[in-house]
Amino acid sequence: MNMGEIICNPCTGKTISLPKLVKTTPAASRRRLADRFFGYDPVNNEYKVLCITQYLAHHATPNHYQIFTLGAKPKIWRFIDCDIPHTHWSDGLCIDGFLYYIARTDTRMMCLMRFDLNSEKFIIYARVSEEMKALYFQDNGSRTLINYHGKVAIAIQPSHSVPSIDLFIFEAGKQDYKEKSFDNLPQLYLHMKGVINHMGDIIFAPSCSERDDIVIIHHDLKGASFKKMKFEVAKYDWFNESNYFMGYVESLMLI
C-alpha cells in the first residue's frame, strides 16, 4: 500500500497525509525533483510545508514554489511567488518561524536562503565564503545545517575517512565564518546533529547503520570528553537515513 507523504506527531502517534502537488504546465510531465521543508509559524500558530520543485538539467523551466498549511481548508497546495530564482542545495532548518537552506541563485551566487513562514517571502540571508564552498563540494564528505545557540550553522565533515568536523556560523547580511573545528572524533562516519544545552554540549551521530543498534556520541565541551550512548533499532535498513531530533518537546497542537 502506498501511504504517500505523511507528517507524524510522535506524541499522539497520529498522522496527516499531504495532498498531491498541483501540476503546473505541460512541463510538469518532465523529470523533476520536489523537496519539502517543514516548519512552524509562531505568529499565527501554524505548521506549514514549503515545497520547491526544480526540473532537471537541460530544461529552461523555472522552479515552482508551493506552500501547504496544516489544518487549512480546502486541503490543497498554494502557489507562491519567489523574487529570487534559486536552486536549493541542502535540507532545511526551522528556527523561530524561519526556514533556512543552502542555495544557488540564478546569478550563480551560493548563499543561505531564508523563507519567512509568516509573510511567505524569500530573502538571501547570508553569503557563503570561499573556504566553506571548497569544503562543501567534496564528494565523500557530509554537511548538516544545525541550530547553534539560536544561530544558523553548518557542520561539514570534509571526508568520511577523517575524524574531524568544521563548524561555520551564518549572520544576517554577512559572510559565514568558521567558529571551530572538532578533531579526533571517537569514530568515523559521524555527523554533527545539534547543540543540546546552554553549555554547548554537542550530539554526533551516524547517518545510517547496518547494525541492530546505533551509537550516539555526546561531546561535553566543558570536560572535553566524549560519551557513547547506544540505542537499539528494529529492522534497520542501511539505505535509509536516520533522523535525530534535538530538544524534543511533546505537543498536542499539531494533530
PDB file of C-alpha atoms in Angstrom:
ATOM      1  CA  MET A   1       0.000   0.000   0.000  1.00  0.00           C
ATOM      2  CA  ASN A   2       1.332   3.427  -0.940  1.00  0.00           C
ATOM      3  CA  MET A   3       0.740   5.739   2.026  1.00  0.00           C
ATOM      4  CA  GLY A   4       2.108   8.767   0.193  1.00  0.00           C
ATOM      5  CA  GLU A   5       3.756  11.540   2.185  1.00  0.00           C
ATOM      6  CA  ILE A   6       2.746  11.975   5.800  1.00  0.00           C
ATOM      7  CA  ILE A   7       3.571  14.102   8.839  1.00  0.00           C
ATOM      8  CA  CYS A   8       3.505  12.329  12.194  1.00  0.00           C
ATOM      9  CA  ASN A   9       3.108  13.706  15.707  1.00  0.00           C
ATOM     10  CA  PRO A  10       5.226  11.335  17.870  1.00  0.00           C
ATOM     11  CA  CYS A  11       3.368  12.494  20.992  1.00  0.00           C
ATOM     12  CA  THR A  12      -0.061  11.316  19.805  1.00  0.00           C
ATOM     13  CA  GLY A  13       1.042   8.803  17.170  1.00  0.00           C
ATOM     14  CA  LYS A  14      -1.404  10.351  14.702  1.00  0.00           C
ATOM     15  CA  THR A  15      -0.537  11.316  11.151  1.00  0.00           C
ATOM     16  CA  ILE A  16      -1.624  13.758   8.458  1.00  0.00           C
ATOM     17  CA  SER A  17      -1.326  12.891   4.773  1.00  0.00           C
ATOM     18  CA  LEU A  18      -0.060  15.613   2.492  1.00  0.00           C
ATOM     19  CA  PRO A  19      -2.161  16.292  -0.615  1.00  0.00           C
ATOM     20  CA  LYS A  20      -0.782  15.694  -4.078  1.00  0.00           C
ATOM     21  CA  LEU A  21       1.181  18.562  -5.564  1.00  0.00           C
ATOM     22  CA  VAL A  22      -0.596  20.833  -8.010  1.00  0.00           C
ATOM     23  CA  LYS A  23       0.507  20.213 -11.590  1.00  0.00           C
ATOM     24  CA  THR A  24       1.611  23.340 -13.354  1.00  0.00           C
ATOM     25  CA  THR A  25       2.091  23.206 -17.118  1.00  0.00           C
ATOM     26  CA  PRO A  26       2.917  20.562 -19.729  1.00  0.00           C
ATOM     27  CA  ALA A  27       6.446  20.851 -18.337  1.00  0.00           C
ATOM     28  CA  ALA A  28       5.149  19.076 -15.240  1.00  0.00           C
ATOM     29  CA  SER A  29       5.471  15.809 -17.139  1.00  0.00           C
ATOM     30  CA  ARG A  30       9.231  16.299 -17.383  1.00  0.00           C
ATOM     31  CA  ARG A  31      11.604  14.776 -14.866  1.00  0.00           C
ATOM     32  CA  ARG A  32      11.644  16.850 -11.700  1.00  0.00           C
ATOM     33  CA  LEU A  33      12.669  16.887  -8.070  1.00  0.00           C
ATOM     34  CA  ALA A  34      10.235  18.115  -5.436  1.00  0.00           C
ATOM     35  CA  ASP A  35      11.678  18.667  -1.950  1.00  0.00           C
ATOM     36  CA  ARG A  36       9.679  19.649   1.114  1.00  0.00           C
ATOM     37  CA  PHE A  37      10.634  21.717   4.174  1.00  0.00           C
ATOM     38  CA  PHE A  38       8.564  21.559   7.361  1.00  0.00           C
ATOM     39  CA  GLY A  39       8.335  24.459   9.812  1.00  0.00           C
ATOM     40  CA  TYR A  40       6.285  26.247  12.462  1.00  0.00           C
ATOM     41  CA  ASP A  41       4.988  29.831  12.270  1.00  0.00           C
ATOM     42  CA  PRO A  42       4.727  31.078  15.898  1.00  0.00           C
ATOM     43  CA  VAL A  43       2.997  34.319  14.851  1.00  0.00           C
ATOM     44  CA  ASN A  44      -0.107  32.566  13.526  1.00  0.00           C
ATOM     45  CA  ASN A  45       0.389  29.293  15.422  1.00  0.00           C
ATOM     46  CA  GLU A  46       0.503  27.333  12.157  1.00  0.00           C
ATOM     47  CA  TYR A  47       2.550  24.455  10.796  1.00  0.00           C
ATOM     48  CA  LYS A  48       3.478  24.766   7.136  1.00  0.00           C
ATOM     49  CA  VAL A  49       5.245  22.747   4.460  1.00  0.00           C
ATOM     50  CA  LEU A  50       7.220  24.523   1.738  1.00  0.00           C
ATOM     51  CA  CYS A  51       7.733  22.569  -1.483  1.00  0.00           C
ATOM     52  CA  ILE A  52      10.322  23.577  -4.083  1.00  0.00           C
ATOM     53  CA  THR A  53      10.011  21.802  -7.419  1.00  0.00           C
ATOM     54  CA  GLN A  54      13.032  22.032  -9.672  1.00  0.00           C
ATOM     55  CA  TYR A  55      13.306  20.499 -13.110  1.00  0.00           C
ATOM     56  CA  LEU A  56      16.366  18.516 -14.075  1.00  0.00           C
ATOM     57  CA  ALA A  57      19.107  19.763 -16.369  1.00  0.00           C
ATOM     58  CA  HIS A  58      18.598  20.867 -19.966  1.00  0.00           C
ATOM     59  CA  HIS A  59      15.199  22.451 -19.296  1.00  0.00           C
ATOM     60  CA  ALA A  60      14.614  26.181 -19.048  1.00  0.00           C
ATOM     61  CA  THR A  61      11.520  25.687 -16.893  1.00  0.00           C
ATOM     62  CA  PRO A  62      11.790  27.822 -13.727  1.00  0.00           C
ATOM     63  CA  ASN A  63      11.383  26.317 -10.280  1.00  0.00           C
ATOM     64  CA  HIS A  64       7.932  26.314  -8.703  1.00  0.00           C
ATOM     65  CA  TYR A  65       7.200  27.110  -5.063  1.00  0.00           C
ATOM     66  CA  GLN A  66       4.139  25.823  -3.213  1.00  0.00           C
ATOM     67  CA  ILE A  67       3.006  26.050   0.406  1.00  0.00           C
ATOM     68  CA  PHE A  68       0.655  23.849   2.403  1.00  0.00           C
ATOM     69  CA  THR A  69      -0.791  24.883   5.776  1.00  0.00           C
ATOM     70  CA  LEU A  70      -1.730  22.000   8.065  1.00  0.00           C
ATOM     71  CA  GLY A  71      -5.392  22.175   9.044  1.00  0.00           C
ATOM     72  CA  ALA A  72      -6.302  24.601   6.250  1.00  0.00           C
ATOM     73  CA  LYS A  73      -9.408  24.055   4.137  1.00  0.00           C
ATOM     74  CA  PRO A  74      -9.561  23.199   1.342  1.00  0.00           C
ATOM     75  CA  LYS A  75      -6.653  20.784   1.757  1.00  0.00           C
ATOM     76  CA  ILE A  76      -4.557  21.920  -1.197  1.00  0.00           C
ATOM     77  CA  TRP A  77      -1.145  23.349  -2.039  1.00  0.00           C
ATOM     78  CA  ARG A  78      -0.947  27.071  -2.850  1.00  0.00           C
ATOM     79  CA  PHE A  79       1.493  28.551  -5.360  1.00  0.00           C
ATOM     80  CA  ILE A  80       3.615  31.421  -4.039  1.00  0.00           C
ATOM     81  CA  ASP A  81       5.914  33.858  -5.825  1.00  0.00           C
ATOM     82  CA  CYS A  82       9.673  33.985  -5.401  1.00  0.00           C
ATOM     83  CA  ASP A  83      11.541  37.132  -6.461  1.00  0.00           C
ATOM     84  CA  ILE A  84      14.918  35.395  -6.130  1.00  0.00           C
ATOM     85  CA  PRO A  85      15.145  32.447  -8.557  1.00  0.00           C
ATOM     86  CA  HIS A  86      17.341  29.810  -6.945  1.00  0.00           C
ATOM     87  CA  THR A  87      18.108  26.118  -6.601  1.00  0.00           C
ATOM     88  CA  HIS A  88      18.289  24.598  -3.125  1.00  0.00           C
ATOM     89  CA  TRP A  89      21.355  22.531  -2.205  1.00  0.00           C
ATOM     90  CA  SER A  90      20.603  21.284   1.307  1.00  0.00           C
ATOM     91  CA  ASP A  91      17.926  20.138   3.706  1.00  0.00           C
ATOM     92  CA  GLY A  92      16.010  22.796   5.600  1.00  0.00           C
ATOM     93  CA  LEU A  93      16.290  24.072   9.172  1.00  0.00           C
ATOM     94  CA  CYS A  94      13.490  25.919  11.003  1.00  0.00           C
ATOM     95  CA  ILE A  95      14.333  28.470  13.718  1.00  0.00           C
ATOM     96  CA  ASP A  96      11.790  30.902  15.222  1.00  0.00           C
ATOM     97  CA  GLY A  97       9.408  30.868  12.263  1.00  0.00           C
ATOM     98  CA  PHE A  98      12.033  30.947   9.505  1.00  0.00           C
ATOM     99  CA  LEU A  99      13.188  28.165   7.190  1.00  0.00           C
ATOM    100  CA  TYR A 100      16.853  28.189   6.145  1.00  0.00           C
ATOM    101  CA  TYR A 101      18.692  26.218   3.461  1.00  0.00           C
ATOM    102  CA  ILE A 102      21.785  26.469   1.268  1.00  0.00           C
ATOM    103  CA  ALA A 103      21.035  27.559  -2.295  1.00  0.00           C
ATOM    104  CA  ARG A 104      22.491  28.930  -5.512  1.00  0.00           C
ATOM    105  CA  THR A 105      20.821  31.871  -7.243  1.00  0.00           C
ATOM    106  CA  ASP A 106      20.407  32.238 -10.991  1.00  0.00           C
ATOM    107  CA  THR A 107      23.397  34.615 -10.854  1.00  0.00           C
ATOM    108  CA  ARG A 108      25.437  31.626  -9.587  1.00  0.00           C
ATOM    109  CA  MET A 109      25.889  33.037  -6.083  1.00  0.00           C
ATOM    110  CA  MET A 110      25.991  30.447  -3.306  1.00  0.00           C
ATOM    111  CA  CYS A 111      24.116  31.640  -0.234  1.00  0.00           C
ATOM    112  CA  LEU A 112      21.933  30.808   2.746  1.00  0.00           C
ATOM    113  CA  MET A 113      18.291  31.434   1.839  1.00  0.00           C
ATOM    114  CA  ARG A 114      15.641  32.341   4.413  1.00  0.00           C
ATOM    115  CA  PHE A 115      11.905  31.780   3.997  1.00  0.00           C
ATOM    116  CA  ASP A 116       9.555  33.641   6.352  1.00  0.00           C
ATOM    117  CA  LEU A 117       6.719  31.256   7.254  1.00  0.00           C
ATOM    118  CA  ASN A 118       4.506  34.211   8.242  1.00  0.00           C
ATOM    119  CA  SER A 119       4.889  36.561   5.248  1.00  0.00           C
ATOM    120  CA  GLU A 120       5.841  33.688   2.886  1.00  0.00           C
ATOM    121  CA  LYS A 121       8.696  35.724   1.411  1.00  0.00           C
ATOM    122  CA  PHE A 122      12.232  34.683   0.448  1.00  0.00           C
ATOM    123  CA  ILE A 123      15.432  36.626   1.117  1.00  0.00           C
ATOM    124  CA  ILE A 124      19.165  35.970   0.786  1.00  0.00           C
ATOM    125  CA  TYR A 125      20.164  35.763   4.445  1.00  0.00           C
ATOM    126  CA  ALA A 126      23.955  35.390   4.156  1.00  0.00           C
ATOM    127  CA  ARG A 127      26.728  34.751   1.649  1.00  0.00           C
ATOM    128  CA  VAL A 128      28.859  31.618   1.540  1.00  0.00           C
ATOM    129  CA  SER A 129      32.626  32.050   1.910  1.00  0.00           C
ATOM    130  CA  GLU A 130      35.160  30.535  -0.462  1.00  0.00           C
ATOM    131  CA  GLU A 131      36.554  28.468   2.423  1.00  0.00           C
ATOM    132  CA  MET A 132      33.194  26.890   3.164  1.00  0.00           C
ATOM    133  CA  LYS A 133      32.399  26.422  -0.524  1.00  0.00           C
ATOM    134  CA  ALA A 134      35.617  24.449  -1.056  1.00  0.00           C
ATOM    135  CA  LEU A 135      34.702  22.060   1.767  1.00  0.00           C
ATOM    136  CA  TYR A 136      31.016  21.849   0.844  1.00  0.00           C
ATOM    137  CA  PHE A 137      31.613  20.273  -2.553  1.00  0.00           C
ATOM    138  CA  GLN A 138      33.968  17.498  -1.534  1.00  0.00           C
ATOM    139  CA  ASP A 139      32.272  14.326  -2.751  1.00  0.00           C
ATOM    140  CA  ASN A 140      32.923  11.955   0.134  1.00  0.00           C
ATOM    141  CA  GLY A 141      32.042  14.317   2.979  1.00  0.00           C
ATOM    142  CA  SER A 142      28.858  15.405   4.741  1.00  0.00           C
ATOM    143  CA  ARG A 143      27.190  18.684   5.591  1.00  0.00           C
ATOM    144  CA  THR A 144      24.393  19.383   8.108  1.00  0.00           C
ATOM    145  CA  LEU A 145      22.550  22.602   8.985  1.00  0.00           C
ATOM    146  CA  ILE A 146      22.090  22.949  12.755  1.00  0.00           C
ATOM    147  CA  ASN A 147      20.749  25.378  15.341  1.00  0.00           C
ATOM    148  CA  TYR A 148      23.845  26.624  17.183  1.00  0.00           C
ATOM    149  CA  HIS A 149      22.676  28.692  20.176  1.00  0.00           C
ATOM    150  CA  GLY A 150      19.904  30.260  18.088  1.00  0.00           C
ATOM    151  CA  LYS A 151      22.149  30.905  15.082  1.00  0.00           C
ATOM    152  CA  VAL A 152      22.152  29.033  11.804  1.00  0.00           C
ATOM    153  CA  ALA A 153      25.307  26.972  11.408  1.00  0.00           C
ATOM    154  CA  ILE A 154      26.562  24.262   9.113  1.00  0.00           C
ATOM    155  CA  ALA A 155      28.740  21.352  10.212  1.00  0.00           C
ATOM    156  CA  ILE A 156      30.938  19.994   7.428  1.00  0.00           C
ATOM    157  CA  GLN A 157      32.952  16.799   7.529  1.00  0.00           C
ATOM    158  CA  PRO A 158      35.335  17.111   4.543  1.00  0.00           C
ATOM    159  CA  SER A 159      35.845  13.350   4.314  1.00  0.00           C
ATOM    160  CA  HIS A 160      34.263  10.285   5.928  1.00  0.00           C
ATOM    161  CA  SER A 161      37.753   8.854   6.360  1.00  0.00           C
ATOM    162  CA  VAL A 162      38.914  11.782   8.540  1.00  0.00           C
ATOM    163  CA  PRO A 163      37.515  12.085  12.124  1.00  0.00           C
ATOM    164  CA  SER A 164      37.078  15.873  12.113  1.00  0.00           C
ATOM    165  CA  ILE A 165      34.236  18.363  11.555  1.00  0.00           C
ATOM    166  CA  ASP A 166      34.359  22.111  10.805  1.00  0.00           C
ATOM    167  CA  LEU A 167      31.586  24.392  12.088  1.00  0.00           C
ATOM    168  CA  PHE A 168      30.644  27.587  10.197  1.00  0.00           C
ATOM    169  CA  ILE A 169      28.252  30.252  11.552  1.00  0.00           C
ATOM    170  CA  PHE A 170      25.935  32.464   9.468  1.00  0.00           C
ATOM    171  CA  GLU A 171      24.903  36.015  10.373  1.00  0.00           C
ATOM    172  CA  ALA A 172      22.367  38.204   8.576  1.00  0.00           C
ATOM    173  CA  GLY A 173      23.790  40.163   5.649  1.00  0.00           C
ATOM    174  CA  LYS A 174      27.307  38.845   6.174  1.00  0.00           C
ATOM    175  CA  GLN A 175      29.564  36.026   5.066  1.00  0.00           C
ATOM    176  CA  ASP A 176      29.864  32.842   7.106  1.00  0.00           C
ATOM    177  CA  TYR A 177      32.868  32.372   9.383  1.00  0.00           C
ATOM    178  CA  LYS A 178      34.483  29.298  10.894  1.00  0.00           C
ATOM    179  CA  GLU A 179      33.565  29.048  14.571  1.00  0.00           C
ATOM    180  CA  LYS A 180      35.595  25.979  15.478  1.00  0.00           C
ATOM    181  CA  SER A 181      36.815  22.560  14.413  1.00  0.00           C
ATOM    182  CA  PHE A 182      36.247  19.252  16.173  1.00  0.00           C
ATOM    183  CA  ASP A 183      39.207  16.927  15.740  1.00  0.00           C
ATOM    184  CA  ASN A 184      39.912  13.364  16.814  1.00  0.00           C
ATOM    185  CA  LEU A 185      36.285  12.253  16.961  1.00  0.00           C
ATOM    186  CA  PRO A 186      35.992   8.779  18.538  1.00  0.00           C
ATOM    187  CA  GLN A 187      34.800   7.137  15.320  1.00  0.00           C
ATOM    188  CA  LEU A 188      34.327   7.770  11.618  1.00  0.00           C
ATOM    189  CA  TYR A 189      31.084   8.428   9.713  1.00  0.00           C
ATOM    190  CA  LEU A 190      29.738  10.779  12.389  1.00  0.00           C
ATOM    191  CA  HIS A 191      27.558  13.794  11.594  1.00  0.00           C
ATOM    192  CA  MET A 192      27.105  16.756  13.919  1.00  0.00           C
ATOM    193  CA  LYS A 193      23.390  16.843  14.785  1.00  0.00           C
ATOM    194  CA  GLY A 194      22.982  19.773  17.151  1.00  0.00           C
ATOM    195  CA  VAL A 195      23.608  21.571  20.441  1.00  0.00           C
ATOM    196  CA  ILE A 196      21.580  20.269  23.375  1.00  0.00           C
ATOM    197  CA  ASN A 197      22.071  22.777  26.226  1.00  0.00           C
ATOM    198  CA  HIS A 198      23.351  26.237  27.189  1.00  0.00           C
ATOM    199  CA  MET A 199      26.806  24.799  27.873  1.00  0.00           C
ATOM    200  CA  GLY A 200      27.161  23.973  24.196  1.00  0.00           C
ATOM    201  CA  ASP A 201      27.296  20.189  24.509  1.00  0.00           C
ATOM    202  CA  ILE A 202      27.026  18.592  21.092  1.00  0.00           C
ATOM    203  CA  ILE A 203      25.466  15.414  19.736  1.00  0.00           C
ATOM    204  CA  PHE A 204      27.231  13.468  16.978  1.00  0.00           C
ATOM    205  CA  ALA A 205      25.552  10.535  15.256  1.00  0.00           C
ATOM    206  CA  PRO A 206      25.980   8.351  12.164  1.00  0.00           C
ATOM    207  CA  SER A 207      23.754   8.986   9.163  1.00  0.00           C
ATOM    208  CA  CYS A 208      22.925   5.282   8.942  1.00  0.00           C
ATOM    209  CA  SER A 209      23.995   1.911  10.309  1.00  0.00           C
ATOM    210  CA  GLU A 210      23.901  -1.721   9.250  1.00  0.00           C
ATOM    211  CA  ARG A 211      23.717  -2.943  12.869  1.00  0.00           C
ATOM    212  CA  ASP A 212      20.735  -3.517  15.180  1.00  0.00           C
ATOM    213  CA  ASP A 213      21.815  -0.580  17.305  1.00  0.00           C
ATOM    214  CA  ILE A 214      23.032   2.983  16.799  1.00  0.00           C
ATOM    215  CA  VAL A 215      25.758   4.644  18.848  1.00  0.00           C
ATOM    216  CA  ILE A 216      25.281   8.371  19.518  1.00  0.00           C
ATOM    217  CA  ILE A 217      28.172  10.471  20.833  1.00  0.00           C
ATOM    218  CA  HIS A 218      27.630  13.161  23.499  1.00  0.00           C
ATOM    219  CA  HIS A 219      30.507  15.672  23.475  1.00  0.00           C
ATOM    220  CA  ASP A 220      30.909  17.556  26.759  1.00  0.00           C
ATOM    221  CA  LEU A 221      32.730  20.765  25.797  1.00  0.00           C
ATOM    222  CA  LYS A 222      33.489  21.730  29.406  1.00  0.00           C
ATOM    223  CA  GLY A 223      35.141  18.437  30.219  1.00  0.00           C
ATOM    224  CA  ALA A 224      36.347  17.899  26.643  1.00  0.00           C
ATOM    225  CA  SER A 225      35.058  14.329  26.827  1.00  0.00           C
ATOM    226  CA  PHE A 226      33.053  12.025  24.576  1.00  0.00           C
ATOM    227  CA  LYS A 227      30.328   9.760  25.967  1.00  0.00           C
ATOM    228  CA  LYS A 228      28.813   6.957  23.905  1.00  0.00           C
ATOM    229  CA  MET A 229      25.092   6.161  24.149  1.00  0.00           C
ATOM    230  CA  LYS A 230      23.707   3.056  22.452  1.00  0.00           C
ATOM    231  CA  PHE A 231      20.128   2.763  21.166  1.00  0.00           C
ATOM    232  CA  GLU A 232      18.529  -0.372  19.769  1.00  0.00           C
ATOM    233  CA  VAL A 233      16.710  -0.119  16.444  1.00  0.00           C
ATOM    234  CA  ALA A 234      14.379  -2.623  14.814  1.00  0.00           C
ATOM    235  CA  LYS A 235      14.649  -3.855  11.226  1.00  0.00           C
ATOM    236  CA  TYR A 236      17.118  -1.182  10.250  1.00  0.00           C
ATOM    237  CA  ASP A 237      17.821  -0.614   6.567  1.00  0.00           C
ATOM    238  CA  TRP A 238      21.306   0.566   5.565  1.00  0.00           C
ATOM    239  CA  PHE A 239      19.847   2.537   2.683  1.00  0.00           C
ATOM    240  CA  ASN A 240      17.574   4.654   4.904  1.00  0.00           C
ATOM    241  CA  GLU A 241      18.996   7.739   6.604  1.00  0.00           C
ATOM    242  CA  SER A 242      18.452   8.216  10.331  1.00  0.00           C
ATOM    243  CA  ASN A 243      16.850  11.368  11.729  1.00  0.00           C
ATOM    244  CA  TYR A 244      17.614  12.775  15.170  1.00  0.00           C
ATOM    245  CA  PHE A 245      15.629  15.460  16.980  1.00  0.00           C
ATOM    246  CA  MET A 246      17.248  17.839  19.464  1.00  0.00           C
ATOM    247  CA  GLY A 247      15.218  19.463  22.266  1.00  0.00           C
ATOM    248  CA  TYR A 248      12.087  17.379  21.671  1.00  0.00           C
ATOM    249  CA  VAL A 249       9.018  18.781  23.451  1.00  0.00           C
ATOM    250  CA  GLU A 250       5.702  16.935  23.488  1.00  0.00           C
ATOM    251  CA  SER A 251       2.801  18.870  21.989  1.00  0.00           C
ATOM    252  CA  LEU A 252      -0.808  18.004  21.179  1.00  0.00           C
ATOM    253  CA  MET A 253      -1.206  21.054  18.936  1.00  0.00           C
ATOM    254  CA  LEU A 254      -0.375  19.531  15.556  1.00  0.00           C
ATOM    255  CA  ILE A 255      -2.767  16.588  15.378  1.00  0.00           C
TER     256      ILE A 255
END
